[in-house]
Amino acid sequence: MDKKKNDHFFVTIEDMSDSGEGIGHADGFTWFIKDTVIGDEVEASVMKVKKTYGFARLLRVVAPSPVRVTPRCPVARQCGGCQLQAMSYESQLRFKENKVRNNLIRIGGIDRAKLEEVMQPIIGMEEPWRYRNKAQFPFGVDRNGGIVAGFYAGRTHDIIECEDCRIGVEENAPILRCIRDYMKECGISAYDERTGTGLVRHVLIRKGFRTREIMICLVINGSVKQLKNREVLVERLTGTELFAKKESGVPVQTSGADEVIAVGDVKMNAHKSRVTSISCSINRENTNVIMGAEIATLYGPAYITDYIGDVCFRISPLSFYQVNPVQTEHLYATALEYAGLSGEETVWDLYCGIGTISLFLARRAKKVYGVEIVPQAIEDARANAALNNIDNVEFFVGKAEEVLPEQYEKNHIFADVIVVDPPRKGCDIACLDTIVKMSPRHVVYVSCDSATLARDVKYLGERGYRVEKVRACDMFAQGVHVETVCLMTHIK
Ligand code: SAH
């Protein structure tokens, strides 16, 4: 190959990598080119050359793919958070379904024809925008010394101004404007990573889609006292003016706005968005971990409440909570359907977080045991069980691969169904081996990475479990990630 760095060439994009880069072939080489879409003919410039493949930068689209669309977000390419925004939503779904299918065939060793029989269509979104209930905006200083809020440009630490992320809620923009104005007026500085000085680092915004409660958490490099005149900020953020203006982008509610739903001791207004929790997270470390462990409240409780199905959850700034509440309902409903519960079963929910799936299952099972590594999450899980008057659940703090074998050896625990929802790296072998020993009738595997799902499916497949159903669920529209639920049944 005679191509060198910065050489230009033409190529047709034939495929896409799991991370969303377009793949094309030229001169016997495989090229990975970001920001391209299957079917594009492009001109690209060489960035890096390896033995049989290389990376190139998109210069221009010569002939656009039939599935190419104009990204809604003006900074889609720089931000890099939505790798698929230039693809029609339909083709995004096909891409994700294929990714799951190919991984299960190539890594999982499942026969293609058999897989087609058990694979159900991907659950896509009706409205694949404005779906995220959580956003974290970095604050910084632009070249002219002005305060900006936005996003880090893909893999860098330069902040691109963008207050209205199109996959985030409309309330974000007026909240960010309000905080920025307050900072300017009251002389509050934004954090500068290079020098480690300045106060406001990030703003975390979370919205309960059902309750319309909004949590704002300012991550600051200092003490709460340094937020001078913070009562001004609190007053503006909680005032009726914030979302009232038409130009705020938030639809103004006119009628039926005061219907109140009461569940347990939680009363909520069913229609109007309102800021109910304002807090600070203290982070003085020079790291790229966003949140600091210390939380100080400025207004309201340190949590908001939301619902998944008819189960109520308390969510605090540090807790993990699924970011797409609309699709989470579908995901959990699928997991529940796959679990096939009649009310008599004993179920283990491994990697249970704040107990979301556990509590969902508990309504239909005799007993549910949850296991989770983060102690704070288990505290939330227990509080959530109490909040919903669910008393047939029990939670363990610890690693799934340690708690399960321990309980099996000591207490000869039993399970009709085991649900797992591990992080991207999948399940540990010790965990899978114990599952095999316990031999539950069903294993319901919820996965955010179909490559490790496929690896674990193969392992369980060689030890008596057959894949009965698979369904992908699009939790991350416009991005490359895809969630999958897989039902495996023990062959007697
Ligand atoms: N099922 C939950 C959480 C899924 S995210 C939900 O749907 O909300 C995966 C969870 O696994 C996280 O809460 C993480 O803290 C936890 N985790 C990571 N490694 C673990 C391990 N080895 N054992 C148990 N839990 C673990």
Coordinates of C-alpha atoms and ligand atoms in Angstrom, one line a residue:
M1 CA 0.0 0.0 0.0
D2 CA 1.4 3.3 -1.0
K3 CA -1.0 5.6 1.0
K4 CA 0.5 8.0 3.5
K5 CA -0.9 10.2 6.1
N6 CA -3.1 13.0 4.7
D7 CA -3.5 11.3 1.3
H8 CA -7.0 11.6 -0.2
F9 CA -9.0 8.7 -1.6
F10 CA -12.5 7.7 -2.6
V11 CA -14.3 4.8 -1.0
T12 CA -17.9 3.3 -0.7
I13 CA -19.1 2.6 2.9
E14 CA -20.3 -1.1 2.9
D15 CA -20.6 -1.8 6.6
M16 CA -20.4 -0.3 10.1
S17 CA -18.4 -1.3 13.1
D18 CA -20.0 -1.9 16.5
S19 CA -18.9 1.6 17.5
G20 CA -20.6 3.2 14.5
E21 CA -17.6 3.9 12.2
G22 CA -18.3 3.3 8.5
I23 CA -16.2 0.5 6.9
G24 CA -15.0 0.6 3.3
H25 CA -12.5 -1.3 1.2
A26 CA -9.9 0.3 -1.1
D27 CA -6.6 -1.1 -2.4
G28 CA -7.1 -4.3 -0.5
F29 CA -7.3 -2.3 2.7
T30 CA -10.2 -2.0 5.2
W31 CA -10.8 1.6 6.2
F32 CA -12.6 2.8 9.3
I33 CA -14.1 6.3 8.7
K34 CA -16.1 8.1 11.4
D35 CA -19.2 10.2 10.5
T36 CA -20.0 8.0 7.5
V37 CA -23.1 5.9 6.9
I38 CA -23.6 2.5 5.1
G39 CA -24.2 3.3 1.5
D40 CA -22.2 6.7 1.4
E41 CA -19.6 7.3 -1.3
V42 CA -17.1 9.5 0.3
E43 CA -13.8 11.3 -0.1
A44 CA -11.5 10.7 2.9
S45 CA -8.0 11.5 4.1
V46 CA -5.6 9.0 5.7
M47 CA -5.1 9.4 9.4
K48 CA -3.3 6.2 10.4
V49 CA -2.2 3.1 8.5
K50 CA -1.8 -0.4 10.0
K51 CA -0.9 -3.7 8.2
T52 CA -4.2 -4.5 6.7
Y53 CA -6.5 -1.7 7.8
G54 CA -6.4 2.0 8.5
F55 CA -8.3 5.0 9.8
A56 CA -9.4 7.9 7.7
R57 CA -11.2 11.2 8.2
L58 CA -14.3 12.1 6.3
L59 CA -13.6 15.0 3.9
R60 CA -16.9 15.1 2.0
V61 CA -19.8 12.9 1.1
V62 CA -19.6 12.5 -2.7
A63 CA -22.9 10.6 -3.0
P64 CA -25.0 10.3 0.1
S65 CA -26.5 7.0 1.2
P66 CA -30.2 6.6 0.8
V67 CA -30.4 6.2 4.6
R68 CA -28.5 9.4 5.3
V69 CA -30.4 12.1 7.0
T70 CA -29.5 15.6 8.2
P71 CA -28.7 15.5 11.9
R72 CA -31.1 17.5 14.1
C73 CA -28.3 18.6 16.4
P74 CA -26.0 21.3 15.0
V75 CA -23.0 19.9 16.9
A76 CA -23.7 16.2 16.3
R77 CA -20.3 15.6 14.6
Q78 CA -18.1 17.5 17.1
C79 CA -20.0 16.1 20.2
G80 CA -19.7 12.5 19.2
G81 CA -22.3 11.3 21.7
C82 CA -24.9 10.4 19.0
Q83 CA -22.8 8.4 16.5
L84 CA -25.8 7.5 14.4
Q85 CA -27.6 10.8 14.1
A86 CA -26.9 10.9 10.3
M87 CA -28.8 7.7 9.8
S88 CA -32.5 7.4 9.5
Y89 CA -34.0 5.9 12.7
E90 CA -35.3 2.8 10.8
S91 CA -31.8 2.1 9.6
Q92 CA -30.4 2.7 13.1
L93 CA -32.7 -0.1 14.3
R94 CA -31.6 -2.4 11.5
F95 CA -28.0 -1.7 12.4
K96 CA -28.6 -2.6 16.1
E97 CA -30.6 -5.7 15.3
N98 CA -27.8 -6.9 13.0
K99 CA -25.2 -6.2 15.7
V100 CA -27.0 -8.4 18.2
R101 CA -27.7 -11.1 15.5
N102 CA -24.1 -11.2 14.3
N103 CA -22.6 -11.3 17.8
L104 CA -24.9 -14.2 18.8
I105 CA -23.9 -16.1 15.6
R106 CA -20.2 -15.3 15.5
I107 CA -19.4 -15.3 19.2
G108 CA -22.3 -17.2 20.6
G109 CA -22.1 -20.0 18.1
I110 CA -25.8 -20.0 17.5
D111 CA -27.0 -21.4 14.2
R112 CA -28.4 -18.6 12.0
A113 CA -31.6 -20.4 11.1
K114 CA -32.3 -21.3 14.7
L115 CA -31.6 -17.7 15.8
E116 CA -34.1 -16.4 13.3
E117 CA -36.8 -18.6 14.9
V118 CA -36.3 -17.2 18.4
M119 CA -35.3 -13.6 17.7
Q120 CA -38.2 -11.1 18.1
P121 CA -38.2 -7.7 16.4
I122 CA -36.2 -4.9 18.1
I123 CA -38.3 -2.6 20.3
G124 CA -37.8 0.8 18.7
M125 CA -38.9 4.2 20.0
E126 CA -42.0 6.0 18.7
E127 CA -40.2 9.3 19.3
P128 CA -36.5 8.8 19.3
W129 CA -35.7 12.3 20.6
R130 CA -35.9 14.1 24.0
Y131 CA -35.9 10.7 25.7
R132 CA -33.0 11.0 28.2
N133 CA -34.0 11.7 31.8
K134 CA -30.5 12.6 32.8
A135 CA -27.9 15.0 31.4
Q136 CA -24.6 16.2 32.7
F137 CA -23.3 19.5 31.3
P138 CA -19.8 20.7 31.8
F139 CA -19.3 24.4 32.5
G140 CA -16.2 26.2 31.4
V141 CA -14.8 29.4 30.0
D142 CA -14.6 30.4 26.3
R143 CA -11.8 32.3 24.6
N144 CA -13.4 35.6 25.5
G145 CA -13.7 34.7 29.2
G146 CA -17.5 34.1 28.9
I147 CA -19.1 31.2 30.8
V148 CA -20.2 28.3 28.5
A149 CA -22.2 25.1 29.2
G150 CA -22.2 22.3 26.7
F151 CA -20.4 19.1 25.8
Y152 CA -16.9 17.8 25.6
A153 CA -15.9 17.5 22.0
G154 CA -15.6 13.7 21.4
R155 CA -12.7 12.3 23.5
T156 CA -11.3 15.8 24.3
H157 CA -11.8 18.2 27.1
D158 CA -12.8 21.2 25.0
I159 CA -16.3 22.4 25.7
I160 CA -18.6 22.9 22.8
E161 CA -21.4 25.3 23.6
C162 CA -24.7 23.5 23.4
E163 CA -27.5 24.0 25.9
D164 CA -30.1 22.2 24.0
C165 CA -29.1 18.5 23.5
R166 CA -31.8 17.0 21.2
I167 CA -31.9 13.7 23.1
G168 CA -32.3 15.5 26.4
V169 CA -35.4 17.2 27.8
E170 CA -36.5 20.7 26.8
E171 CA -36.2 21.9 30.4
N172 CA -32.4 21.6 30.3
A173 CA -31.9 24.8 28.2
P174 CA -33.8 27.2 30.5
I175 CA -32.2 25.7 33.6
L176 CA -28.7 26.1 32.1
R177 CA -29.4 29.7 31.0
C178 CA -30.7 30.5 34.5
I179 CA -27.6 29.1 36.1
R180 CA -25.3 30.9 33.7
D181 CA -27.0 34.2 34.2
Y182 CA -26.8 33.8 38.0
M183 CA -23.1 33.0 37.7
K184 CA -22.4 36.1 35.6
E185 CA -24.5 38.4 37.8
C186 CA -23.1 37.1 41.1
G187 CA -19.5 36.7 40.0
I188 CA -19.4 32.9 40.3
S189 CA -16.6 31.3 38.2
A190 CA -16.6 28.2 36.1
Y191 CA -14.0 25.5 36.6
D192 CA -10.9 25.5 34.5
E193 CA -9.4 22.0 34.2
R194 CA -6.0 23.2 33.1
T195 CA -5.4 25.2 36.3
G196 CA -7.8 23.4 38.6
T197 CA -9.3 26.7 39.6
G198 CA -12.9 28.1 39.4
L199 CA -16.0 26.8 41.1
V200 CA -18.8 25.3 38.9
R201 CA -17.6 22.1 37.1
H202 CA -20.8 20.4 36.0
V203 CA -24.5 20.6 36.3
L204 CA -26.5 17.3 36.6
I205 CA -30.1 17.5 35.6
R206 CA -32.5 14.6 36.1
K207 CA -36.2 14.5 35.4
G208 CA -38.8 12.1 36.5
F209 CA -40.9 11.6 33.3
R210 CA -44.0 10.5 35.1
T211 CA -43.8 12.9 38.1
R212 CA -42.2 15.8 36.2
E213 CA -40.0 16.4 39.2
I214 CA -36.7 17.8 38.3
M215 CA -33.4 17.5 40.2
I216 CA -30.5 19.9 39.7
C217 CA -27.1 19.1 41.2
L218 CA -24.3 21.5 40.8
V219 CA -20.9 19.9 41.0
I220 CA -18.5 22.4 42.6
N221 CA -14.8 22.6 43.3
G222 CA -15.2 24.1 46.7
S223 CA -17.7 24.7 49.5
V224 CA -21.3 25.6 49.3
K225 CA -20.5 28.9 51.0
Q226 CA -18.6 30.0 47.8
L227 CA -21.9 29.9 45.9
K228 CA -22.6 33.5 46.9
N229 CA -26.2 34.7 46.8
R230 CA -27.3 31.1 46.2
E231 CA -30.8 32.0 47.5
V232 CA -31.2 34.1 44.2
L233 CA -30.4 31.0 42.2
V234 CA -32.8 28.8 44.2
E235 CA -35.5 31.3 43.9
R236 CA -35.2 31.6 40.2
L237 CA -34.9 27.8 39.6
T238 CA -38.0 27.1 41.7
G239 CA -40.0 30.1 40.5
T240 CA -42.9 29.8 38.2
E241 CA -41.1 31.9 35.6
L242 CA -38.5 29.4 34.7
F243 CA -40.6 27.2 32.3
A244 CA -43.4 29.7 31.9
K245 CA -42.0 31.7 28.9
K246 CA -42.9 30.4 25.5
E247 CA -39.3 30.8 24.4
S248 CA -38.1 28.4 27.1
G249 CA -38.9 25.6 24.7
V250 CA -41.0 23.8 27.3
P251 CA -44.6 23.3 26.3
V252 CA -46.7 25.5 28.5
Q253 CA -49.4 23.5 30.3
T254 CA -52.8 25.2 30.2
S255 CA -55.5 22.8 31.4
G256 CA -55.8 19.8 33.8
A257 CA -52.5 20.9 35.3
D258 CA -53.4 20.3 38.9
E259 CA -54.5 16.7 38.9
V260 CA -52.7 15.1 41.9
I261 CA -51.8 11.4 42.1
A262 CA -51.1 10.0 45.5
V263 CA -49.0 6.8 46.0
G264 CA -48.1 5.9 49.5
D265 CA -46.9 9.1 51.1
V266 CA -45.8 10.6 47.8
K267 CA -48.1 13.2 46.3
M268 CA -47.3 14.5 42.9
N269 CA -48.6 16.9 40.3
A270 CA -49.2 15.0 37.2
H271 CA -48.6 17.6 34.6
K272 CA -46.3 20.6 35.4
S273 CA -42.5 20.2 35.4
R274 CA -41.0 21.7 38.5
V275 CA -37.7 21.8 40.2
T276 CA -38.1 19.9 43.5
S277 CA -34.5 19.1 44.5
I278 CA -31.4 21.4 44.2
S279 CA -28.1 20.2 45.6
C280 CA -24.4 20.5 45.3
S281 CA -21.9 17.7 44.9
I282 CA -18.5 18.6 46.2
N283 CA -15.7 17.5 44.0
R284 CA -12.3 19.1 44.6
E285 CA -10.3 16.3 42.8
N286 CA -8.5 17.0 39.6
T287 CA -10.1 14.0 37.8
N288 CA -12.6 13.2 35.1
V289 CA -14.9 11.5 37.5
I290 CA -17.8 13.9 37.4
M291 CA -19.5 13.5 40.8
G292 CA -18.0 14.0 44.2
A293 CA -19.2 11.7 47.1
E294 CA -20.4 14.6 49.3
I295 CA -23.9 15.9 48.6
A296 CA -25.3 19.1 50.2
T297 CA -28.9 20.1 49.6
L298 CA -29.8 23.7 48.8
Y299 CA -33.6 23.1 48.3
G300 CA -36.0 20.2 48.8
P301 CA -35.0 16.6 49.5
A302 CA -31.8 15.2 48.0
Y303 CA -33.8 13.0 45.6
I304 CA -36.7 13.0 43.1
T305 CA -39.3 10.3 42.7
D306 CA -40.3 8.5 39.5
Y307 CA -42.2 5.5 38.4
I308 CA -41.5 2.5 36.2
G309 CA -44.8 0.8 35.6
D310 CA -46.6 1.1 38.9
V311 CA -43.4 0.8 41.0
C312 CA -42.2 4.1 42.6
F313 CA -38.5 4.9 42.9
R314 CA -36.5 7.4 44.9
I315 CA -33.5 8.5 42.9
S316 CA -30.6 10.4 44.5
P317 CA -27.9 12.2 42.6
L318 CA -25.4 9.3 43.0
S319 CA -27.7 6.4 42.2
F320 CA -27.7 4.5 38.9
Y321 CA -31.0 4.8 37.1
Q322 CA -31.8 3.8 33.6
V323 CA -31.6 7.0 31.4
N324 CA -34.5 6.1 29.0
P325 CA -37.6 5.7 31.1
V326 CA -40.0 5.0 28.1
Q327 CA -37.9 2.1 26.9
T328 CA -37.1 0.9 30.4
E329 CA -40.7 0.0 30.8
H330 CA -40.5 -2.1 27.6
L331 CA -37.2 -3.6 28.7
Y332 CA -38.4 -4.7 32.1
A333 CA -41.8 -5.8 30.7
T334 CA -39.8 -8.1 28.3
A335 CA -37.7 -9.4 31.1
L336 CA -40.8 -10.1 33.2
E337 CA -42.5 -11.8 30.3
Y338 CA -39.4 -14.0 29.7
A339 CA -39.3 -14.9 33.4
G340 CA -42.7 -16.5 33.0
L341 CA -43.7 -16.1 36.7
S342 CA -46.9 -17.5 38.2
G343 CA -46.4 -16.1 41.7
E344 CA -44.8 -19.3 43.2
E345 CA -41.2 -18.7 42.1
T346 CA -38.0 -17.9 43.9
V347 CA -36.0 -15.5 41.8
W348 CA -32.5 -14.1 42.0
D349 CA -31.8 -10.7 40.5
L350 CA -28.0 -10.3 40.0
Y351 CA -26.5 -6.8 39.4
C352 CA -29.7 -5.3 40.7
G353 CA -28.7 -1.6 41.2
I354 CA -31.4 0.2 43.2
G355 CA -33.6 -2.8 42.9
T356 CA -35.6 -1.7 39.8
I357 CA -36.0 -5.1 38.2
S358 CA -36.2 -6.9 41.6
L359 CA -39.2 -4.9 42.7
F360 CA -40.8 -5.2 39.3
L361 CA -40.4 -9.0 39.6
A362 CA -41.5 -9.2 43.2
R363 CA -45.1 -8.4 42.3
R364 CA -45.3 -11.7 40.4
A365 CA -42.9 -14.0 42.4
K366 CA -43.0 -15.6 45.8
K367 CA -39.6 -14.3 46.8
V368 CA -36.9 -12.2 45.1
Y369 CA -33.2 -11.9 46.1
G370 CA -31.2 -9.0 44.7
V371 CA -27.4 -8.8 44.6
E372 CA -25.4 -5.5 44.0
I373 CA -21.9 -4.4 44.6
V374 CA -22.6 -0.7 45.5
P375 CA -23.7 -0.4 49.1
Q376 CA -25.5 3.0 48.5
A377 CA -27.5 1.4 45.7
I378 CA -28.7 -1.4 48.1
E379 CA -29.7 1.2 50.6
D380 CA -31.9 2.8 47.9
A381 CA -33.2 -0.7 46.9
R382 CA -34.3 -1.4 50.5
A383 CA -35.9 2.1 50.8
N384 CA -37.7 1.6 47.5
A385 CA -39.0 -1.8 48.6
A386 CA -40.4 -0.2 51.7
L387 CA -41.8 2.8 49.8
N388 CA -43.8 0.3 47.6
N389 CA -44.8 -1.9 50.5
I390 CA -43.0 -4.8 48.9
D391 CA -41.8 -7.3 51.6
N392 CA -40.9 -10.4 49.6
V393 CA -37.5 -9.1 48.6
E394 CA -34.1 -9.4 50.2
F395 CA -31.0 -7.6 49.1
F396 CA -27.3 -8.5 49.5
V397 CA -24.3 -6.2 49.1
G398 CA -21.4 -7.8 47.3
K399 CA -20.1 -9.1 44.0
A400 CA -22.5 -11.5 42.3
E401 CA -19.6 -13.9 41.7
E402 CA -18.9 -14.0 45.4
V403 CA -22.4 -13.7 47.0
L404 CA -24.0 -16.4 44.9
P405 CA -21.4 -19.1 45.4
E406 CA -21.2 -18.3 49.1
Q407 CA -25.0 -18.5 49.5
Y408 CA -25.1 -21.7 47.4
E409 CA -22.4 -23.4 49.5
K410 CA -23.6 -22.2 52.9
N411 CA -27.4 -22.1 52.6
H412 CA -28.0 -24.3 49.6
I413 CA -30.0 -21.5 48.0
F414 CA -32.4 -22.4 45.2
A415 CA -33.8 -20.5 42.2
D416 CA -36.6 -21.1 39.7
V417 CA -35.4 -18.1 37.7
I418 CA -32.2 -16.1 37.7
V419 CA -32.1 -12.7 36.1
V420 CA -28.7 -11.1 35.4
D421 CA -28.1 -7.5 34.2
P422 CA -24.3 -7.1 34.3
P423 CA -22.2 -4.1 33.2
R424 CA -20.5 -4.2 29.8
K425 CA -17.9 -6.8 30.7
G426 CA -20.7 -9.4 31.3
C427 CA -20.8 -12.1 34.0
D428 CA -17.8 -13.5 35.8
I429 CA -17.2 -17.3 35.2
A430 CA -17.6 -18.0 39.0
C431 CA -21.1 -16.5 38.7
L432 CA -22.0 -18.5 35.6
D433 CA -20.7 -21.7 37.2
T434 CA -22.9 -21.2 40.2
I435 CA -25.9 -20.5 38.0
V436 CA -25.2 -23.8 36.3
K437 CA -25.0 -25.7 39.6
M438 CA -28.2 -24.1 40.9
S439 CA -29.8 -25.1 37.5
P440 CA -32.8 -22.7 37.5
R441 CA -35.5 -23.4 34.9
H442 CA -34.9 -20.1 33.3
V443 CA -32.0 -17.6 33.0
V444 CA -33.1 -14.1 31.8
Y445 CA -30.0 -12.2 30.6
V446 CA -30.4 -8.4 30.3
S447 CA -27.3 -7.1 28.5
C448 CA -25.9 -3.7 27.4
D449 CA -23.2 -5.3 25.3
S450 CA -24.2 -8.1 22.9
A451 CA -20.6 -9.3 22.5
T452 CA -20.3 -10.3 26.1
L453 CA -23.9 -11.5 26.1
A454 CA -22.9 -13.9 23.2
R455 CA -19.8 -15.1 25.1
D456 CA -21.9 -15.9 28.2
V457 CA -24.7 -17.5 26.1
K458 CA -22.2 -19.8 24.6
Y459 CA -20.8 -20.8 28.0
L460 CA -24.3 -21.5 29.4
G461 CA -25.2 -23.2 26.1
E462 CA -22.4 -25.7 26.6
R463 CA -23.8 -26.4 30.0
G464 CA -27.4 -27.2 29.4
Y465 CA -29.1 -23.9 28.5
R466 CA -30.8 -23.2 25.2
V467 CA -31.7 -19.8 23.9
E468 CA -35.5 -19.6 23.7
K469 CA -36.1 -16.0 23.0
V470 CA -34.0 -12.9 22.2
R471 CA -35.2 -9.3 21.8
A472 CA -33.2 -6.1 21.4
C473 CA -34.6 -2.9 22.9
D474 CA -33.4 0.5 21.8
M475 CA -32.6 2.4 24.9
F476 CA -30.0 4.7 23.3
A477 CA -31.6 6.1 20.1
Q478 CA -29.1 8.1 17.9
G479 CA -26.2 6.3 19.7
V480 CA -24.6 3.0 18.9
H481 CA -25.4 1.1 22.1
V482 CA -28.2 -1.5 22.3
E483 CA -29.8 -3.4 25.1
T484 CA -30.8 -7.0 24.7
V485 CA -33.0 -9.4 26.7
C486 CA -32.3 -13.1 26.2
L487 CA -34.3 -16.1 27.7
M488 CA -32.4 -19.3 28.2
T489 CA -34.1 -22.4 29.4
H490 CA -32.6 -25.5 31.0
I491 CA -32.9 -28.6 28.8
K492 CA -34.1 -31.4 31.0
Ligands
SAH1 N1 -30.5 -3.9 37.0 C1 -30.3 -2.5 37.4 C2 -28.8 -2.1 37.3 C3 -28.1 -2.5 36.0 S1 -26.5 -1.7 35.8 C4 -31.2 -1.6 36.6 O1 -31.8 -2.0 35.6 O2 -31.3 -0.4 37.0 C5 -25.4 -2.9 36.5 C6 -25.2 -2.9 38.0 O3 -24.3 -3.9 38.3 C7 -24.7 -1.6 38.5 O4 -25.6 -1.1 39.5 C8 -23.3 -2.0 39.1 O5 -23.0 -1.2 40.3 C9 -23.5 -3.4 39.4 N2 -22.3 -4.3 39.4 C10 -21.1 -4.1 38.7 N3 -20.3 -5.2 38.9 C11 -20.9 -6.0 39.8 C12 -20.6 -7.3 40.4 N4 -19.4 -7.9 40.2 N5 -21.5 -7.8 41.2 C13 -22.7 -7.3 41.5 N6 -23.0 -6.1 41.0 C14 -22.2 -5.5 40.1

